mmCIF file of C-alpha atoms in Angstrom:
data_model
loop_
_atom_site.group_PDB
_atom_site.id
_atom_site.type_symbol
_atom_site.label_atom_id
_atom_site.label_comp_id
_atom_site.label_asym_id
_atom_site.label_seq_id
_atom_site.Cartn_x
_atom_site.Cartn_y
_atom_site.Cartn_z
ATOM 1 C CA ASP A 44 0.000 0.000 0.000
ATOM 2 C CA ALA A 45 1.238 3.452 -0.844
ATOM 3 C CA GLY A 46 1.976 5.685 2.094
ATOM 4 C CA VAL A 47 1.742 9.445 2.261
ATOM 5 C CA ILE A 48 3.546 10.901 -0.735
ATOM 6 C CA GLN A 49 5.195 14.294 -0.572
ATOM 7 C CA SER A 50 6.936 16.252 -3.269
ATOM 8 C CA PRO A 51 9.469 17.576 -3.759
ATOM 9 C CA ARG A 52 11.857 15.806 -1.367
ATOM 10 C CA HIS A 53 14.232 18.746 -1.420
ATOM 11 C CA GLU A 54 13.743 22.360 -2.445
ATOM 12 C CA VAL A 55 16.339 25.074 -2.534
ATOM 13 C CA THR A 56 15.227 28.516 -3.616
ATOM 14 C CA GLU A 57 15.998 32.162 -3.114
ATOM 15 C CA MET A 58 14.128 34.340 -0.706
ATOM 16 C CA GLY A 59 11.120 36.066 -2.183
ATOM 17 C CA GLN A 60 10.229 33.130 -4.408
ATOM 18 C CA GLU A 61 6.989 31.220 -4.146
ATOM 19 C CA VAL A 62 7.288 27.693 -2.799
ATOM 20 C CA THR A 63 4.629 25.014 -3.216
ATOM 21 C CA LEU A 64 4.775 21.745 -1.323
ATOM 22 C CA ARG A 65 2.520 18.883 -2.319
ATOM 23 C CA CYS A 66 0.992 15.958 -0.493
ATOM 24 C CA LYS A 67 -1.033 12.913 -1.432
ATOM 25 C CA PRO A 68 -2.566 11.281 1.673
ATOM 26 C CA ILE A 69 -3.252 7.608 2.130
ATOM 27 C CA SER A 70 -6.446 6.624 0.354
ATOM 28 C CA GLY A 71 -9.360 6.440 2.765
ATOM 29 C CA HIS A 72 -7.824 8.748 5.342
ATOM 30 C CA ASN A 73 -10.090 11.655 6.207
ATOM 31 C CA SER A 74 -7.649 13.866 8.111
ATOM 32 C CA LEU A 75 -4.561 15.561 6.720
ATOM 33 C CA PHE A 76 -1.945 17.462 8.674
ATOM 34 C CA TRP A 77 0.926 19.775 7.751
ATOM 35 C CA TYR A 78 3.858 20.036 10.170
ATOM 36 C CA ARG A 79 7.093 21.984 10.250
ATOM 37 C CA GLN A 80 10.165 20.680 12.053
ATOM 38 C CA THR A 81 13.223 22.707 13.036
ATOM 39 C CA MET A 82 15.957 22.201 15.590
ATOM 40 C CA MET A 83 14.883 25.295 17.487
ATOM 41 C CA ARG A 84 11.117 24.747 17.613
ATOM 42 C CA GLY A 85 10.730 21.005 17.190
ATOM 43 C CA LEU A 86 7.656 19.616 15.451
ATOM 44 C CA GLU A 87 4.924 22.206 14.948
ATOM 45 C CA LEU A 88 1.446 21.594 13.605
ATOM 46 C CA LEU A 89 0.679 24.219 10.987
ATOM 47 C CA ILE A 90 -2.804 23.252 9.831
ATOM 48 C CA TYR A 91 -5.051 20.239 9.547
ATOM 49 C CA PHE A 92 -8.044 19.264 7.434
ATOM 50 C CA ASN A 93 -10.958 16.940 8.050
ATOM 51 C CA ASN A 94 -12.806 15.773 4.941
ATOM 52 C CA ASN A 95 -10.965 18.430 2.900
ATOM 53 C CA VAL A 96 -12.114 21.255 5.206
ATOM 54 C CA PRO A 97 -9.520 23.261 7.182
ATOM 55 C CA ILE A 98 -10.274 22.779 10.867
ATOM 56 C CA ASP A 99 -7.412 24.455 12.700
ATOM 57 C CA ASP A 100 -4.926 26.801 11.072
ATOM 58 C CA SER A 101 -3.765 28.443 14.275
ATOM 59 C CA GLY A 102 -0.264 27.100 13.714
ATOM 60 C CA MET A 103 0.204 28.857 10.382
ATOM 61 C CA PRO A 104 2.920 31.383 11.192
ATOM 62 C CA GLU A 105 1.953 34.234 8.892
ATOM 63 C CA ASP A 106 -0.243 35.232 6.001
ATOM 64 C CA ARG A 107 2.622 34.224 3.725
ATOM 65 C CA PHE A 108 1.599 30.630 4.415
ATOM 66 C CA SER A 109 -1.505 29.116 2.867
ATOM 67 C CA ALA A 110 -2.802 25.572 2.484
ATOM 68 C CA LYS A 111 -5.485 24.023 0.347
ATOM 69 C CA MET A 112 -7.074 20.640 -0.031
ATOM 70 C CA PRO A 113 -9.138 20.701 -3.227
ATOM 71 C CA ASN A 114 -9.994 17.007 -2.987
ATOM 72 C CA ALA A 115 -9.465 13.973 -0.783
ATOM 73 C CA SER A 116 -6.277 12.934 -2.533
ATOM 74 C CA PHE A 117 -4.291 16.141 -2.758
ATOM 75 C CA SER A 118 -3.142 19.046 -0.627
ATOM 76 C CA THR A 119 -0.713 21.912 -1.065
ATOM 77 C CA LEU A 120 1.176 24.158 1.303
ATOM 78 C CA LYS A 121 2.291 27.404 -0.259
ATOM 79 C CA ILE A 122 4.722 30.021 1.004
ATOM 80 C CA GLN A 123 4.709 33.364 -0.805
ATOM 81 C CA PRO A 124 7.038 35.162 -0.490
ATOM 82 C CA SER A 125 9.519 32.797 1.108
ATOM 83 C CA GLU A 126 12.088 33.921 3.694
ATOM 84 C CA PRO A 127 15.261 32.262 5.035
ATOM 85 C CA ARG A 128 13.564 31.591 8.388
ATOM 86 C CA ASP A 129 11.108 29.340 6.583
ATOM 87 C CA SER A 130 13.910 26.831 6.068
ATOM 88 C CA ALA A 131 12.824 23.588 7.723
ATOM 89 C CA VAL A 132 11.561 20.093 7.049
ATOM 90 C CA TYR A 133 7.865 20.123 6.211
ATOM 91 C CA PHE A 134 5.897 16.958 6.858
ATOM 92 C CA CYS A 135 2.495 15.941 5.652
ATOM 93 C CA ALA A 136 0.614 13.257 7.576
ATOM 94 C CA SER A 137 -2.775 11.602 7.248
ATOM 95 C CA SER A 138 -5.040 9.518 9.462
ATOM 96 C CA PHE A 139 -8.520 8.024 9.493
ATOM 97 C CA SER A 140 -9.640 10.749 11.877
ATOM 98 C CA GLU A 141 -8.022 13.579 13.788
ATOM 99 C CA ASN A 142 -7.388 11.557 16.946
ATOM 100 C CA GLN A 143 -6.157 8.378 15.268
ATOM 101 C CA PRO A 144 -2.521 7.453 14.526
ATOM 102 C CA GLN A 145 -1.021 9.602 11.822
ATOM 103 C CA HIS A 146 1.138 8.283 9.025
ATOM 104 C CA PHE A 147 3.810 10.654 7.824
ATOM 105 C CA GLY A 148 5.307 11.298 4.448
ATOM 106 C CA ASP A 149 9.070 11.442 4.022
ATOM 107 C CA GLY A 150 9.045 15.220 4.328
ATOM 108 C CA THR A 151 10.262 18.078 2.167
ATOM 109 C CA ARG A 152 13.559 19.634 3.176
ATOM 110 C CA LEU A 153 13.203 23.306 2.306
ATOM 111 C CA SER A 154 16.141 25.698 2.171
ATOM 112 C CA ILE A 155 15.545 29.374 1.495
ATOM 113 C CA LEU A 156 18.736 31.233 0.604
ATOM 114 C CA ALA B 870 -6.007 20.075 23.527
ATOM 115 C CA GLN B 871 -3.911 17.409 25.087
ATOM 116 C CA LYS B 872 -0.550 18.228 26.692
ATOM 117 C CA ILE B 873 2.294 15.741 26.253
ATOM 118 C CA THR B 874 5.410 15.822 28.435
ATOM 119 C CA GLN B 875 8.640 13.982 27.762
ATOM 120 C CA THR B 876 11.200 14.771 30.442
ATOM 121 C CA GLN B 877 14.185 12.784 29.147
ATOM 122 C CA PRO B 878 16.099 14.773 26.520
ATOM 123 C CA GLY B 879 18.516 11.881 26.005
ATOM 124 C CA MET B 880 18.900 8.266 27.033
ATOM 125 C CA PHE B 881 21.616 5.648 26.653
ATOM 126 C CA VAL B 882 21.062 1.904 26.676
ATOM 127 C CA GLN B 883 23.353 -1.036 26.211
ATOM 128 C CA GLU B 884 22.636 -3.210 23.198
ATOM 129 C CA LYS B 885 20.301 -6.138 24.046
ATOM 130 C CA GLU B 886 19.053 -4.405 27.194
ATOM 131 C CA ALA B 887 15.516 -3.041 27.672
ATOM 132 C CA VAL B 888 14.830 0.685 27.946
ATOM 133 C CA THR B 889 11.839 2.732 29.039
ATOM 134 C CA LEU B 890 11.075 6.134 27.556
ATOM 135 C CA ASP B 891 8.786 8.268 29.695
ATOM 136 C CA CYS B 892 5.688 10.122 28.603
ATOM 137 C CA THR B 893 2.974 11.789 30.646
ATOM 138 C CA TYR B 894 -0.150 13.394 29.302
ATOM 139 C CA ASP B 895 -2.848 15.715 30.476
ATOM 140 C CA THR B 896 -6.288 15.818 28.926
ATOM 141 C CA SER B 897 -9.885 16.380 29.966
ATOM 142 C CA ASP B 898 -11.242 14.331 27.075
ATOM 143 C CA PRO B 899 -12.859 11.077 28.266
ATOM 144 C CA SER B 900 -11.709 9.254 25.141
ATOM 145 C CA TYR B 901 -8.234 9.642 23.689
ATOM 146 C CA GLY B 902 -5.371 7.871 21.997
ATOM 147 C CA LEU B 903 -1.663 7.804 22.722
ATOM 148 C CA PHE B 904 1.047 7.090 20.162
ATOM 149 C CA TRP B 905 4.758 6.734 19.817
ATOM 150 C CA TYR B 906 6.839 7.632 16.786
ATOM 151 C CA LYS B 907 10.465 6.971 15.908
ATOM 152 C CA GLN B 908 12.546 9.429 13.905
ATOM 153 C CA PRO B 909 15.942 8.049 12.865
ATOM 154 C CA SER B 910 18.728 10.295 11.649
ATOM 155 C CA SER B 911 17.450 9.856 8.103
ATOM 156 C CA GLY B 912 14.487 12.027 9.105
ATOM 157 C CA GLU B 913 11.350 10.020 8.442
ATOM 158 C CA MET B 914 8.654 9.752 11.118
ATOM 159 C CA ILE B 915 7.751 6.142 11.756
ATOM 160 C CA PHE B 916 4.579 5.221 13.632
ATOM 161 C CA LEU B 917 5.370 2.566 16.258
ATOM 162 C CA ILE B 918 2.445 1.872 18.562
ATOM 163 C CA TYR B 919 -1.020 3.077 19.582
ATOM 164 C CA GLN B 920 -2.958 2.848 22.855
ATOM 165 C CA GLY B 921 -6.608 3.777 23.155
ATOM 166 C CA SER B 922 -7.803 5.115 26.479
ATOM 167 C CA TYR B 923 -10.439 2.388 26.783
ATOM 168 C CA ASP B 924 -8.162 -0.470 25.799
ATOM 169 C CA GLN B 925 -8.041 -3.010 28.609
ATOM 170 C CA GLN B 926 -4.580 -4.270 27.818
ATOM 171 C CA ASN B 927 -1.309 -2.521 27.154
ATOM 172 C CA ALA B 928 -0.459 -2.316 23.479
ATOM 173 C CA THR B 929 2.422 -4.374 22.116
ATOM 174 C CA GLU B 930 4.068 -4.389 18.687
ATOM 175 C CA GLY B 931 7.016 -6.732 18.439
ATOM 176 C CA ARG B 932 9.773 -5.397 20.694
ATOM 177 C CA TYR B 933 7.721 -2.308 21.525
ATOM 178 C CA SER B 934 5.198 -2.176 24.339
ATOM 179 C CA LEU B 935 3.312 0.702 25.851
ATOM 180 C CA ASN B 936 3.109 0.778 29.643
ATOM 181 C CA PHE B 937 -0.214 2.582 30.021
ATOM 182 C CA GLN B 938 -1.096 3.731 33.526
ATOM 183 C CA LYS B 939 -4.293 5.718 33.305
ATOM 184 C CA ALA B 940 -4.415 6.836 36.931
ATOM 185 C CA ARG B 941 -0.912 8.256 36.651
ATOM 186 C CA LYS B 942 -1.552 9.636 33.150
ATOM 187 C CA SER B 943 1.554 7.978 31.822
ATOM 188 C CA ALA B 944 2.188 6.133 28.563
ATOM 189 C CA ASN B 945 5.770 4.972 28.658
ATOM 190 C CA LEU B 946 7.369 3.167 25.728
ATOM 191 C CA VAL B 947 9.338 0.041 26.535
ATOM 192 C CA ILE B 948 11.799 -1.269 23.966
ATOM 193 C CA SER B 949 13.037 -4.755 24.720
ATOM 194 C CA ALA B 950 16.322 -6.235 23.511
ATOM 195 C CA SER B 951 17.642 -2.925 22.144
ATOM 196 C CA GLN B 952 19.378 -2.958 18.796
ATOM 197 C CA LEU B 953 21.801 -0.474 17.295
ATOM 198 C CA GLY B 954 19.105 0.459 14.796
ATOM 199 C CA ASP B 955 16.902 1.674 17.643
ATOM 200 C CA SER B 956 19.113 4.749 18.013
ATOM 201 C CA ALA B 957 16.781 7.605 17.097
ATOM 202 C CA MET B 958 14.513 10.340 18.397
ATOM 203 C CA TYR B 959 11.294 9.072 19.920
ATOM 204 C CA PHE B 960 8.168 11.194 20.108
ATOM 205 C CA CYS B 961 5.135 10.588 22.274
ATOM 206 C CA ALA B 962 1.857 12.013 20.977
ATOM 207 C CA GLY B 963 -1.742 12.089 22.085
ATOM 208 C CA GLY B 964 -5.143 13.095 20.785
ATOM 209 C CA GLY B 965 -8.672 13.196 22.107
ATOM 210 C CA TYR B 966 -11.602 14.986 20.563
ATOM 211 C CA GLN B 967 -9.187 17.536 19.215
ATOM 212 C CA LYS B 968 -5.949 17.415 17.280
ATOM 213 C CA VAL B 969 -3.008 15.246 18.192
ATOM 214 C CA THR B 970 -0.178 17.008 20.023
ATOM 215 C CA PHE B 971 3.442 15.866 20.186
ATOM 216 C CA GLY B 972 6.024 15.895 22.938
ATOM 217 C CA ILE B 973 9.482 17.351 22.401
ATOM 218 C CA GLY B 974 11.080 13.945 22.000
ATOM 219 C CA THR B 975 13.748 11.782 23.628
ATOM 220 C CA LYS B 976 16.991 10.957 21.879
ATOM 221 C CA LEU B 977 17.909 7.321 22.425
ATOM 222 C CA GLN B 978 21.397 6.047 21.769
ATOM 223 C CA VAL B 979 22.118 2.327 21.840
ATOM 224 C CA ILE B 980 25.660 1.470 22.837
ATOM 225 C CA PRO B 981 27.334 -1.627 21.398
#
């Protein structure tokens, strides 16, 4: 069975550029989560969706960050414009429901120069 | 939301020995789940084990077991017969009616 698929695996771009991270959750999972992980702040929940609807976006750091889930099999996290402090590993995870075990993708390692 | 506390920043264990990683939680939800994840140096987050608050028995998955003590609000991970490949960060997480929250992690190093 395919797990959570994230793309790209690595992204290096210059500050000010738009960055789009993509995620395909496990089929049948109704909840999707976006996390950011850094050495300084650990694992932070940015936003999560239930049945494609954003439920809690209180972790989104600024208006430069936006996330969408147009259908049950696809989600994007967009940063526009990007800044060096956005450099981190971004994980997508999915689960059957919001309080069930989450399965993580391999992450996107983002470097903003 | 649930609060997860991991008080051991780092742990060492001799290969083939058992080790316990501590986790306490605080929630007012009557129904909740507790999980453990492993993050090796390669970076992926690997789901290890799940315990539901109404489960009568402690969860086990191979060499992993969850020592669930509801009255003490603890959900410690026990790894038996440690292997060098167990060296990693371990995260405890919990979720009730609201989103899952993660602890700050414990770094486990297995010594040959």
